mmCIF file of N, CA and C in Angstrom:
data_model
loop_
_atom_site.group_PDB
_atom_site.id
_atom_site.type_symbol
_atom_site.label_atom_id
_atom_site.label_comp_id
_atom_site.label_asym_id
_atom_site.label_seq_id
_atom_site.Cartn_x
_atom_site.Cartn_y
_atom_site.Cartn_z
ATOM 1 N N MET C 114 -2.361 83.521 41.538
ATOM 2 C CA MET C 114 -4.282 82.657 42.311
ATOM 3 C C MET C 114 -4.023 81.537 41.235
ATOM 4 N N THR C 115 -4.192 80.335 42.404
ATOM 5 C CA THR C 115 -3.862 78.676 41.531
ATOM 6 C C THR C 115 -5.397 78.297 42.009
ATOM 7 N N THR C 116 -5.825 77.401 40.930
ATOM 8 C CA THR C 116 -6.675 76.361 41.379
ATOM 9 C C THR C 116 -6.593 74.825 41.678
ATOM 10 N N VAL C 117 -7.428 75.182 42.514
ATOM 11 C CA VAL C 117 -7.622 73.424 42.725
ATOM 12 C C VAL C 117 -8.691 72.543 42.731
ATOM 13 N N THR C 118 -8.246 71.620 42.052
ATOM 14 C CA THR C 118 -9.179 70.981 41.256
ATOM 15 C C THR C 118 -9.593 69.914 42.327
ATOM 16 N N PRO C 119 -10.983 69.199 42.707
ATOM 17 C CA PRO C 119 -10.960 67.895 43.526
ATOM 18 C C PRO C 119 -10.535 66.717 43.066
ATOM 19 N N ALA C 120 -10.282 66.011 43.847
ATOM 20 C CA ALA C 120 -9.462 64.697 43.718
ATOM 21 C C ALA C 120 -10.993 63.731 43.976
ATOM 22 N N LEU C 121 -10.775 63.096 42.505
ATOM 23 C CA LEU C 121 -11.792 61.926 42.308
ATOM 24 C C LEU C 121 -11.715 60.944 43.628
ATOM 25 N N PRO C 122 -13.191 60.658 43.583
ATOM 26 C CA PRO C 122 -12.974 59.553 44.800
ATOM 27 C C PRO C 122 -12.593 58.047 44.195
ATOM 28 N N PRO C 123 -11.201 57.780 45.592
ATOM 29 C CA PRO C 123 -11.029 56.361 44.499
ATOM 30 C C PRO C 123 -11.728 55.510 43.598
ATOM 31 N N SER C 124 -13.019 55.074 43.722
ATOM 32 C CA SER C 124 -13.749 54.250 43.028
ATOM 33 C C SER C 124 -13.997 55.077 42.194
ATOM 34 N N ALA C 125 -13.864 56.169 41.476
ATOM 35 C CA ALA C 125 -14.613 56.448 39.989
ATOM 36 C C ALA C 125 -13.716 55.987 39.312
ATOM 37 N N PRO C 126 -13.520 56.049 37.455
ATOM 38 C CA PRO C 126 -12.958 55.278 37.093
ATOM 39 C C PRO C 126 -12.797 56.347 36.377
ATOM 40 N N PRO C 127 -11.204 56.680 35.505
ATOM 41 C CA PRO C 127 -10.604 57.558 34.823
ATOM 42 C C PRO C 127 -11.745 57.846 33.799
ATOM 43 N N ALA C 128 -11.430 59.394 33.179
ATOM 44 C CA ALA C 128 -12.089 59.394 32.931
ATOM 45 C C ALA C 128 -11.918 59.160 30.810
ATOM 46 N N GLY C 129 -13.049 58.295 30.108
ATOM 47 C CA GLY C 129 -12.850 57.043 28.758
ATOM 48 C C GLY C 129 -12.369 56.432 29.562
ATOM 49 N N ALA C 130 -12.559 55.947 30.533
ATOM 50 C CA ALA C 130 -12.101 54.050 30.640
ATOM 51 C C ALA C 130 -12.778 53.502 30.165
ATOM 52 N N HIS C 131 -11.982 52.498 30.557
ATOM 53 C CA HIS C 131 -13.127 51.445 29.142
ATOM 54 C C HIS C 131 -14.127 50.484 29.751
ATOM 55 N N PRO C 132 -15.303 50.392 29.484
ATOM 56 C CA PRO C 132 -17.047 49.559 30.206
ATOM 57 C C PRO C 132 -16.048 48.201 30.602
ATOM 58 N N ALA C 133 -15.325 47.966 30.236
ATOM 59 C CA ALA C 133 -14.752 46.206 30.763
ATOM 60 C C ALA C 133 -13.981 46.599 32.237
ATOM 61 N N LEU C 134 -13.489 48.102 32.304
ATOM 62 C CA LEU C 134 -12.988 48.123 33.567
ATOM 63 C C LEU C 134 -12.773 49.375 34.223
ATOM 64 N N MET C 135 -15.198 49.054 34.169
ATOM 65 C CA MET C 135 -15.524 50.503 34.742
ATOM 66 C C MET C 135 -16.427 49.520 35.864
ATOM 67 N N GLY C 136 -15.632 50.037 36.920
ATOM 68 C CA GLY C 136 -16.288 49.027 38.485
ATOM 69 C C GLY C 136 -16.089 48.590 39.267
ATOM 70 N N GLY C 137 -14.653 48.438 38.574
ATOM 71 C CA GLY C 137 -13.642 47.856 39.719
ATOM 72 C C GLY C 137 -13.418 46.744 38.459
ATOM 73 N N ASN C 138 -14.317 46.249 37.652
ATOM 74 C CA ASN C 138 -13.759 44.802 37.667
ATOM 75 C C ASN C 138 -12.423 45.011 36.233
ATOM 76 N N ARG C 139 -11.055 44.747 37.005
ATOM 77 C CA ARG C 139 -9.959 44.619 36.507
ATOM 78 C C ARG C 139 -9.457 43.346 36.318
ATOM 79 N N SER C 140 -10.145 42.488 35.804
ATOM 80 C CA SER C 140 -9.555 40.894 36.211
ATOM 81 C C SER C 140 -8.976 41.052 34.882
ATOM 82 N N PRO C 141 -7.692 39.596 35.200
ATOM 83 C CA PRO C 141 -7.128 39.933 33.219
ATOM 84 C C PRO C 141 -7.878 40.194 32.002
ATOM 85 N N ALA C 142 -9.121 39.000 32.030
ATOM 86 C CA ALA C 142 -10.047 39.185 31.159
ATOM 87 C C ALA C 142 -10.315 40.732 30.699
ATOM 88 N N ALA C 143 -10.717 41.587 31.683
ATOM 89 C CA ALA C 143 -11.265 42.551 30.575
ATOM 90 C C ALA C 143 -10.148 43.181 30.933
ATOM 91 N N VAL C 144 -9.221 43.357 31.461
ATOM 92 C CA VAL C 144 -8.188 43.574 30.455
ATOM 93 C C VAL C 144 -7.835 44.123 28.945
ATOM 94 N N ARG C 145 -7.795 42.381 29.168
ATOM 95 C CA ARG C 145 -7.821 41.870 27.690
ATOM 96 C C ARG C 145 -8.612 42.390 26.458
ATOM 97 N N ARG C 146 -9.624 42.412 26.766
ATOM 98 C CA ARG C 146 -10.943 42.625 26.171
ATOM 99 C C ARG C 146 -10.734 44.426 25.961
ATOM 100 N N ALA C 147 -10.189 45.187 27.085
ATOM 101 C CA ALA C 147 -10.588 46.371 26.732
ATOM 102 C C ALA C 147 -8.939 46.169 25.796
ATOM 103 N N ALA C 148 -7.998 46.347 25.364
ATOM 104 C CA ALA C 148 -6.701 46.259 25.138
ATOM 105 C C ALA C 148 -6.885 45.675 23.835
ATOM 106 N N GLU C 149 -7.691 44.706 23.804
ATOM 107 C CA GLU C 149 -8.085 44.209 21.669
ATOM 108 C C GLU C 149 -9.424 44.852 20.967
ATOM 109 N N ASP C 150 -9.962 45.656 22.131
ATOM 110 C CA ASP C 150 -11.099 46.428 21.182
ATOM 111 C C ASP C 150 -10.204 47.418 21.187
ATOM 112 N N PHE C 151 -9.025 48.212 22.075
ATOM 113 C CA PHE C 151 -8.195 49.401 21.246
ATOM 114 C C PHE C 151 -8.060 48.919 20.334
ATOM 115 N N GLU C 152 -6.932 48.150 20.263
ATOM 116 C CA GLU C 152 -6.491 47.542 18.938
ATOM 117 C C GLU C 152 -7.147 47.241 17.386
ATOM 118 N N ALA C 153 -8.452 47.110 17.361
ATOM 119 C CA ALA C 153 -9.382 46.675 16.270
ATOM 120 C C ALA C 153 -10.127 47.769 16.292
ATOM 121 N N GLN C 154 -10.251 49.042 17.225
ATOM 122 C CA GLN C 154 -10.443 50.144 17.112
ATOM 123 C C GLN C 154 -9.402 51.502 15.559
ATOM 124 N N PHE C 155 -7.595 51.374 16.419
ATOM 125 C CA PHE C 155 -6.539 51.355 15.583
ATOM 126 C C PHE C 155 -6.537 51.040 13.855
ATOM 127 N N LEU C 156 -7.143 49.281 14.081
ATOM 128 C CA LEU C 156 -7.041 49.407 12.403
ATOM 129 C C LEU C 156 -8.391 49.197 12.071
ATOM 130 N N SER C 157 -9.239 49.707 12.838
ATOM 131 C CA SER C 157 -10.639 50.274 11.829
ATOM 132 C C SER C 157 -9.699 51.584 11.379
ATOM 133 N N GLN C 158 -9.179 52.105 12.393
ATOM 134 C CA GLN C 158 -8.791 53.657 11.658
ATOM 135 C C GLN C 158 -8.214 53.686 10.128
ATOM 136 N N MET C 159 -7.008 52.987 10.398
ATOM 137 C CA MET C 159 -6.173 52.273 8.932
ATOM 138 C C MET C 159 -6.840 52.282 8.279
ATOM 139 N N LEU C 160 -8.158 51.017 7.800
ATOM 140 C CA LEU C 160 -8.441 50.608 7.213
ATOM 141 C C LEU C 160 -9.483 51.653 6.366
ATOM 142 N N THR C 161 -9.678 52.709 7.305
ATOM 143 C CA THR C 161 -10.496 53.757 6.864
ATOM 144 C C THR C 161 -10.401 54.680 5.981
ATOM 145 N N HIS C 162 -8.419 55.284 6.050
ATOM 146 C CA HIS C 162 -7.972 55.603 4.791
ATOM 147 C C HIS C 162 -7.474 55.289 3.733
ATOM 148 N N VAL C 163 -7.605 53.468 3.747
ATOM 149 C CA VAL C 163 -7.356 52.578 2.833
ATOM 150 C C VAL C 163 -9.382 52.697 1.671
ATOM 151 N N PHE C 164 -9.940 51.886 2.730
ATOM 152 C CA PHE C 164 -11.292 52.015 1.981
ATOM 153 C C PHE C 164 -11.688 53.640 1.225
ATOM 154 N N GLU C 165 -10.783 55.020 1.962
ATOM 155 C CA GLU C 165 -12.338 56.145 1.157
ATOM 156 C C GLU C 165 -10.351 56.120 0.037
ATOM 157 N N GLN C 166 -9.985 55.137 -0.939
ATOM 158 C CA GLN C 166 -9.358 55.296 -1.850
ATOM 159 C C GLN C 166 -9.734 54.737 -3.227
ATOM 160 N N ILE C 167 -10.683 53.878 -2.148
ATOM 161 C CA ILE C 167 -11.442 52.812 -3.667
ATOM 162 C C ILE C 167 -12.501 53.344 -4.190
ATOM 163 N N GLU C 168 -12.692 53.472 -5.217
ATOM 164 C CA GLU C 168 -14.031 54.272 -6.164
ATOM 165 C C GLU C 168 -15.243 53.013 -6.122
ATOM 166 N N VAL C 169 -15.788 53.219 -5.668
ATOM 167 C CA VAL C 169 -16.876 52.608 -6.552
ATOM 168 C C VAL C 169 -17.358 52.553 -7.460
ATOM 169 N N ASP C 170 -18.160 51.354 -8.541
ATOM 170 C CA ASP C 170 -19.045 51.427 -9.320
ATOM 171 C C ASP C 170 -20.141 51.691 -9.021
ATOM 172 N N PRO C 171 -20.940 52.844 -10.243
ATOM 173 C CA PRO C 171 -21.797 53.802 -10.016
ATOM 174 C C PRO C 171 -22.896 52.713 -10.234
ATOM 175 N N MET C 172 -22.869 51.216 -11.465
ATOM 176 C CA MET C 172 -23.903 50.754 -11.665
ATOM 177 C C MET C 172 -24.361 49.951 -10.526
ATOM 178 N N PHE C 173 -23.263 49.775 -9.882
ATOM 179 C CA PHE C 173 -23.631 48.324 -8.455
ATOM 180 C C PHE C 173 -23.769 48.715 -6.711
ATOM 181 N N GLY C 174 -23.360 50.284 -6.767
ATOM 182 C CA GLY C 174 -22.693 50.802 -5.169
ATOM 183 C C GLY C 174 -22.996 51.859 -5.582
ATOM 184 N N GLY C 175 -22.085 52.481 -4.340
ATOM 185 C CA GLY C 175 -22.795 53.755 -4.069
ATOM 186 C C GLY C 175 -23.217 54.418 -3.656
ATOM 187 N N GLY C 176 -23.405 56.011 -3.358
ATOM 188 C CA GLY C 176 -24.792 56.529 -2.640
ATOM 189 C C GLY C 176 -24.013 56.521 -1.476
ATOM 190 N N ASP C 177 -25.296 57.055 -0.298
ATOM 191 C CA ASP C 177 -25.761 57.455 1.224
ATOM 192 C C ASP C 177 -25.638 56.271 2.022
ATOM 193 N N ALA C 178 -26.193 55.509 1.720
ATOM 194 C CA ALA C 178 -26.420 54.238 2.018
ATOM 195 C C ALA C 178 -24.602 53.198 1.921
ATOM 196 N N GLU C 179 -24.331 52.991 1.132
ATOM 197 C CA GLU C 179 -22.693 52.571 1.265
ATOM 198 C C GLU C 179 -22.192 52.900 1.874
ATOM 199 N N GLU C 180 -21.971 54.295 1.911
ATOM 200 C CA GLU C 180 -20.931 55.712 2.583
ATOM 201 C C GLU C 180 -21.537 55.187 3.994
ATOM 202 N N MET C 181 -22.583 54.809 4.376
ATOM 203 C CA MET C 181 -23.253 54.861 5.779
ATOM 204 C C MET C 181 -22.633 53.526 6.210
ATOM 205 N N TYR C 182 -22.710 52.130 5.392
ATOM 206 C CA TYR C 182 -22.549 51.234 6.238
ATOM 207 C C TYR C 182 -21.266 50.575 5.385
ATOM 208 N N ARG C 183 -19.890 51.510 5.044
ATOM 209 C CA ARG C 183 -18.650 50.888 4.683
ATOM 210 C C ARG C 183 -18.328 51.002 5.906
ATOM 211 N N SER C 184 -18.335 52.563 6.809
ATOM 212 C CA SER C 184 -17.648 52.447 8.346
ATOM 213 C C SER C 184 -17.974 50.971 9.470
ATOM 214 N N LEU C 185 -19.200 50.964 8.512
ATOM 215 C CA LEU C 185 -19.155 49.030 9.561
ATOM 216 C C LEU C 185 -18.468 48.284 9.101
ATOM 217 N N LEU C 186 -19.018 48.121 7.890
ATOM 218 C CA LEU C 186 -17.815 46.815 7.328
ATOM 219 C C LEU C 186 -16.436 47.051 7.884
ATOM 220 N N VAL C 187 -16.079 48.606 7.736
ATOM 221 C CA VAL C 187 -14.517 48.525 8.559
ATOM 222 C C VAL C 187 -13.985 48.274 9.586
ATOM 223 N N GLU C 188 -15.511 48.551 10.620
ATOM 224 C CA GLU C 188 -14.580 48.179 11.614
ATOM 225 C C GLU C 188 -14.765 46.570 12.265
ATOM 226 N N GLN C 189 -15.883 45.829 11.251
ATOM 227 C CA GLN C 189 -15.852 44.521 12.038
ATOM 228 C C GLN C 189 -14.590 44.132 11.250
ATOM 229 N N TYR C 190 -13.825 44.738 10.207
ATOM 230 C CA TYR C 190 -12.873 44.070 9.510
ATOM 231 C C TYR C 190 -11.631 44.212 10.666
ATOM 232 N N GLY C 191 -11.786 45.228 11.306
ATOM 233 C CA GLY C 191 -11.281 45.923 12.571
ATOM 234 C C GLY C 191 -11.098 43.679 13.433
ATOM 235 N N LYS C 192 -12.475 44.514 13.832
ATOM 236 C CA LYS C 192 -12.580 43.499 14.845
ATOM 237 C C LYS C 192 -12.027 41.300 14.481
ATOM 238 N N GLN C 193 -12.007 41.650 13.258
ATOM 239 C CA GLN C 193 -11.650 39.971 12.806
ATOM 240 C C GLN C 193 -10.681 40.115 12.824
ATOM 241 N N LEU C 194 -9.521 41.328 12.420
ATOM 242 C CA LEU C 194 -8.162 41.393 12.415
ATOM 243 C C LEU C 194 -7.313 40.859 13.974
ATOM 244 N N VAL C 195 -8.331 41.169 14.616
ATOM 245 C CA VAL C 195 -7.424 41.131 15.864
ATOM 246 C C VAL C 195 -8.351 39.573 16.208
ATOM 247 N N LYS C 196 -8.552 39.108 16.476
ATOM 248 C CA LYS C 196 -9.369 38.121 16.162
ATOM 249 C C LYS C 196 -7.949 36.890 15.605
ATOM 250 N N ALA C 197 -7.611 37.404 14.376
ATOM 251 C CA ALA C 197 -6.393 36.620 13.910
ATOM 252 C C ALA C 197 -5.631 36.259 13.752
ATOM 253 N N GLY C 198 -5.229 37.402 15.185
ATOM 254 C CA GLY C 198 -3.553 37.746 15.674
ATOM 255 C C GLY C 198 -3.545 39.311 15.766
ATOM 256 N N GLY C 199 -4.281 40.127 14.619
ATOM 257 C CA GLY C 199 -3.670 41.200 14.823
ATOM 258 C C GLY C 199 -2.188 41.773 14.351
ATOM 259 N N LEU C 200 -1.651 42.772 14.755
ATOM 260 C CA LEU C 200 -0.318 43.663 14.972
ATOM 261 C C LEU C 200 0.447 43.181 16.409
ATOM 262 N N GLY C 201 -0.299 42.381 17.257
ATOM 263 C CA GLY C 201 0.287 42.946 18.654
ATOM 264 C C GLY C 201 0.114 43.898 19.380
ATOM 265 N N ILE C 202 -0.671 44.698 19.010
ATOM 266 C CA ILE C 202 -0.672 45.891 19.598
ATOM 267 C C ILE C 202 -1.954 45.887 21.058
ATOM 268 N N ALA C 203 -2.314 45.108 21.129
ATOM 269 C CA ALA C 203 -3.609 44.843 21.856
ATOM 270 C C ALA C 203 -2.198 43.569 22.922
ATOM 271 N N ASP C 204 -1.007 43.142 22.513
ATOM 272 C CA ASP C 204 -0.182 42.188 23.908
ATOM 273 C C ASP C 204 -0.086 43.203 24.537
ATOM 274 N N GLU C 205 0.423 44.365 24.184
ATOM 275 C CA GLU C 205 1.711 45.620 24.201
ATOM 276 C C GLU C 205 0.424 46.561 25.292
ATOM 277 N N VAL C 206 -0.427 47.400 24.954
ATOM 278 C CA VAL C 206 -1.536 47.823 25.972
ATOM 279 C C VAL C 206 -1.441 46.804 26.997
ATOM 280 N N GLN C 207 -2.365 45.976 26.745
ATOM 281 C CA GLN C 207 -2.703 44.676 27.669
ATOM 282 C C GLN C 207 -1.185 44.843 28.959
ATOM 283 N N LYS C 208 -0.050 45.123 28.516
ATOM 284 C CA LYS C 208 1.342 44.522 29.823
ATOM 285 C C LYS C 208 1.129 46.032 29.916
ATOM 286 N N GLN C 209 0.712 47.505 29.465
ATOM 287 C CA GLN C 209 0.492 48.697 30.110
ATOM 288 C C GLN C 209 -0.174 49.342 31.187
ATOM 289 N N LEU C 210 -1.314 48.113 30.882
ATOM 290 C CA LEU C 210 -2.855 48.520 31.665
ATOM 291 C C LEU C 210 -2.415 47.769 33.071
ATOM 292 N N LEU C 211 -2.487 46.126 32.448
ATOM 293 C CA LEU C 211 -1.547 45.892 33.749
ATOM 294 C C LEU C 211 -0.193 46.389 35.110
ATOM 295 N N SER C 212 0.513 46.817 34.002
ATOM 296 C CA SER C 212 1.367 47.567 35.408
ATOM 297 C C SER C 212 1.615 48.631 36.048
ATOM 298 N N MET C 213 -0.056 49.507 34.894
ATOM 299 C CA MET C 213 -0.484 50.480 35.471
ATOM 300 C C MET C 213 -1.176 50.376 36.840
ATOM 301 N N GLN C 214 -1.835 48.804 36.840
ATOM 302 C CA GLN C 214 -2.732 48.552 37.863
ATOM 303 C C GLN C 214 -2.136 48.276 39.780
ATOM 304 N N GLU C 215 -0.476 48.000 38.853
ATOM 305 C CA GLU C 215 0.313 47.854 40.001
ATOM 306 C C GLU C 215 0.877 48.627 40.477
ATOM 307 N N MET C 216 0.425 50.259 40.623
ATOM 308 C CA MET C 216 0.935 51.307 40.928
ATOM 309 C C MET C 216 0.275 51.376 41.787
#
């Protein structure tokens, strides 16, 4: 017995679509923003592992608050790295997103 899944209407965004690309907004600026957000998230994940290895001086830091705010700091580092030129991941993601739109 085969299962048939209903097709999504053409106006429905794909699951997990970036907010900048939802609602039919697929302008080059929106695609670029989505690609840069992807690269920032990627860099933040990489930096998270780096910051996990840094020991905190208990005299001037540590605790639950630092643990909570460290993730926000790492997220901002990722965004700033992208603004400074990043690794070039956003360029490749943008190319792929644009080529997918042409299909």
